[in-house]
C-alpha atoms as a printed R data frame, in Angstrom:
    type eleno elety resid chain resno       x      y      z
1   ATOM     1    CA   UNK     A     1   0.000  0.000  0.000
2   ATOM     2    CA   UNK     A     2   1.382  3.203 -1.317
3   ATOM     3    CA   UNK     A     3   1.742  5.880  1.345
4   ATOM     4    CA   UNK     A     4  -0.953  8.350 -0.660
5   ATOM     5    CA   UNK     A     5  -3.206  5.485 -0.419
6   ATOM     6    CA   UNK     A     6  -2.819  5.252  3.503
7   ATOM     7    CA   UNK     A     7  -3.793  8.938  3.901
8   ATOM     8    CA   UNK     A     8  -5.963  8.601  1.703
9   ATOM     9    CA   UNK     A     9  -8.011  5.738  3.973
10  ATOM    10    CA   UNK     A    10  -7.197  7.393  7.378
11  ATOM    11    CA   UNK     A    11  -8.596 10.740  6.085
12  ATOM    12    CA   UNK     A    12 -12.161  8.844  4.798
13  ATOM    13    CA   UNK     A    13 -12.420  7.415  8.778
14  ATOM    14    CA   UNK     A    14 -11.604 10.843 10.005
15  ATOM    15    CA   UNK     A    15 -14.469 12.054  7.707
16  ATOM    16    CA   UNK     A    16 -16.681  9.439  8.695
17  ATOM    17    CA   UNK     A    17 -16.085  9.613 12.148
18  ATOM    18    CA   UNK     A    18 -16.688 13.411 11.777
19  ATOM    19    CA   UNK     A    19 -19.980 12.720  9.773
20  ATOM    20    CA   UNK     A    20 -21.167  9.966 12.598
21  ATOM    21    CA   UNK     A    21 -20.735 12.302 15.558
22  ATOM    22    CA   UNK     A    22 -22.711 15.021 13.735
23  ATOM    23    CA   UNK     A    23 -25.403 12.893 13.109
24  ATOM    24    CA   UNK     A    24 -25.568 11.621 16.271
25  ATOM    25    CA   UNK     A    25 -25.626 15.203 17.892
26  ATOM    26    CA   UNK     A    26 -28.497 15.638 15.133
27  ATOM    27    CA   UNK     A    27 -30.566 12.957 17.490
28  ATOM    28    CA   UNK     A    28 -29.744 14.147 20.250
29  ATOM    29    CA   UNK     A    29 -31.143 18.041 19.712
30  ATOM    30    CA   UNK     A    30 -34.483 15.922 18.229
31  ATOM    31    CA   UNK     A    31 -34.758 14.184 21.355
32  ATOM    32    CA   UNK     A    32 -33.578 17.192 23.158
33  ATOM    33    CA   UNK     A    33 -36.930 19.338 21.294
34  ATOM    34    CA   UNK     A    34 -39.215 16.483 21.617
35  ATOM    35    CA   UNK     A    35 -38.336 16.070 25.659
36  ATOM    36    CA   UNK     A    36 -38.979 19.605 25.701
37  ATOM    37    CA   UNK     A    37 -42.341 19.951 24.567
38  ATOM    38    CA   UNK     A    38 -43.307 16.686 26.429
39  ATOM    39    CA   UNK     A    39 -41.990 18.579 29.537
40  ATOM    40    CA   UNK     A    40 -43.514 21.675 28.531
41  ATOM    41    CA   UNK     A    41 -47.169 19.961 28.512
42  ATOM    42    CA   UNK     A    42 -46.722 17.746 31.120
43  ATOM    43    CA   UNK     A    43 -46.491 14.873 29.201
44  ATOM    44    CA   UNK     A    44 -43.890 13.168 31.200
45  ATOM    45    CA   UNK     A    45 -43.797 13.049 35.421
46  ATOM    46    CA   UNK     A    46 -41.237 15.870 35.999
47  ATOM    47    CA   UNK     A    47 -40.442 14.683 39.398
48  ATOM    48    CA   UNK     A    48 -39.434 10.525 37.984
49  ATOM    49    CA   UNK     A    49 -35.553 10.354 38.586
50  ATOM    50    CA   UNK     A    50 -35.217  8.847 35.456
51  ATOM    51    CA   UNK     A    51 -36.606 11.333 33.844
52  ATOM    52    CA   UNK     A    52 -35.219 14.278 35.313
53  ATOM    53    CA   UNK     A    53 -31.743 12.506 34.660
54  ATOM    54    CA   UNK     A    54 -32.441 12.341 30.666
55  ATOM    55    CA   UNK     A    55 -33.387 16.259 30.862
56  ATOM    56    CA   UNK     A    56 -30.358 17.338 32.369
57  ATOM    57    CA   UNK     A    57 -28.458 15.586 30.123
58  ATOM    58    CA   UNK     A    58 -29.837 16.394 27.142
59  ATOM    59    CA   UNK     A    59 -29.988 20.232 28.303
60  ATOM    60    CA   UNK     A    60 -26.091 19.450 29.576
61  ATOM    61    CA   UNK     A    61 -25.356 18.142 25.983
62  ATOM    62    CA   UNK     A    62 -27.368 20.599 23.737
63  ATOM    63    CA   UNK     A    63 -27.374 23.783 25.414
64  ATOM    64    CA   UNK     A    64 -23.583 24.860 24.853
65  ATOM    65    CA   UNK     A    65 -24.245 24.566 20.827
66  ATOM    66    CA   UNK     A    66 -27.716 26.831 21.554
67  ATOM    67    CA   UNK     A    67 -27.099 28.804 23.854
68  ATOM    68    CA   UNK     A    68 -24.846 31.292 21.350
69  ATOM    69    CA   UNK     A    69 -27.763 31.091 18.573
70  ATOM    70    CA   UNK     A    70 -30.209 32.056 20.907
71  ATOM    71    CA   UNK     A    71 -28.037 34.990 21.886
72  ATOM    72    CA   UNK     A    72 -28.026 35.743 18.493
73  ATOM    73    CA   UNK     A    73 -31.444 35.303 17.271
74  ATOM    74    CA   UNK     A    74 -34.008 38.037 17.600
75  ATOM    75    CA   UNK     A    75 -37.007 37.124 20.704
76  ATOM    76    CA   UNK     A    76 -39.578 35.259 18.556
77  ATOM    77    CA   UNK     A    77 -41.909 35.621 21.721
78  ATOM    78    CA   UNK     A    78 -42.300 31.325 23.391
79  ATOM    79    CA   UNK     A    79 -40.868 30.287 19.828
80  ATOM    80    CA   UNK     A    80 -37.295 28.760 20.109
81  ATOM    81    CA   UNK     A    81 -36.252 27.696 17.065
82  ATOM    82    CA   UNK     A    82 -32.343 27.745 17.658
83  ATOM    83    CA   UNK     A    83 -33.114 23.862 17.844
84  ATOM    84    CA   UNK     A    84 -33.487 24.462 14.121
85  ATOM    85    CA   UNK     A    85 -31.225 26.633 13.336
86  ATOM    86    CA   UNK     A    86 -28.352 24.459 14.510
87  ATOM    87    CA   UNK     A    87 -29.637 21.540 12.441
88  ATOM    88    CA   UNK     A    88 -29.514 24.026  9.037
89  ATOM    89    CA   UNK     A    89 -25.984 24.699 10.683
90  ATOM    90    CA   UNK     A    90 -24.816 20.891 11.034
91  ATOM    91    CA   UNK     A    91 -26.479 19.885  7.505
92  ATOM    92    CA   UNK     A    92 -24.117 22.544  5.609
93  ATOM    93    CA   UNK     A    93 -21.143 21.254  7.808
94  ATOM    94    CA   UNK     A    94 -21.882 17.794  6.768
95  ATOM    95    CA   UNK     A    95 -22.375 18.659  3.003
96  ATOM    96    CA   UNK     A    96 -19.634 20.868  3.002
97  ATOM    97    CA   UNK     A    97 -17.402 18.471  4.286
98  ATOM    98    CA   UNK     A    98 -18.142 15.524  1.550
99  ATOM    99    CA   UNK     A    99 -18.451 17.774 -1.366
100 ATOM   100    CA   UNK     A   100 -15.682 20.511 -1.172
101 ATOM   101    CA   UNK     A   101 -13.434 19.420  1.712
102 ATOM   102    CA   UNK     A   102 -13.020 15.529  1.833
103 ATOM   103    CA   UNK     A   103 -12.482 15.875 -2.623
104 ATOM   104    CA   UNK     A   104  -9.615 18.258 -2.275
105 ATOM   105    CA   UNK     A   105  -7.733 15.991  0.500
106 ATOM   106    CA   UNK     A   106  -8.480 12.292 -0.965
């Protein structure tokens, strides 16, 4: 194996290491929304250990990547859509990385 082709293959399992984390952090801020709005309605018993464990950890996991967009984003009243915003934000990462980025390197 020729030394081109080596970096070649550890650069494609950087990338797709890269590309699994972000889409794993992609299921994590849908869970994250969804636990929200469960919490917000009272869906879910609040007060379960268990389920107050999930919460903070999603909020734990999620809010450092939010909490900048939300400074950002102008008060949309009880609409938070920086959940959103940072999924628009990963997708471009992801397609920027396999279409301009990964091309030039391989």
């Amino acid at each position: 194996m020729s030394v081109n082709n080596e970096m070649e293959t550890l650069m494609l399992a950087l990338f797709q290491t890269i590309d699994l984390a972000l889409n794993l952090y992609t299921w994590v801020l849908i869970a994250s929304a969804i636990f929200s709005w469960l919490y917000a309605f009272n869906v879910i018993n609040s007060r379960n250990q268990f389920v107050d464990a999930i919460g903070r950890f999603l909020f734990a996991v999620t809010e450092p990547a939010l909490r900048p967009i939300r400074r950002i984003m102008p008060d949309l009243g009880g609409i938070d859509i920086s959940p959103v915003i940072l999924l628009l934000i990963i997708f471009f990462i992801r397609s920027l990385m396999w279409t301009s980025i990964y091309p030039l390197v391989a």
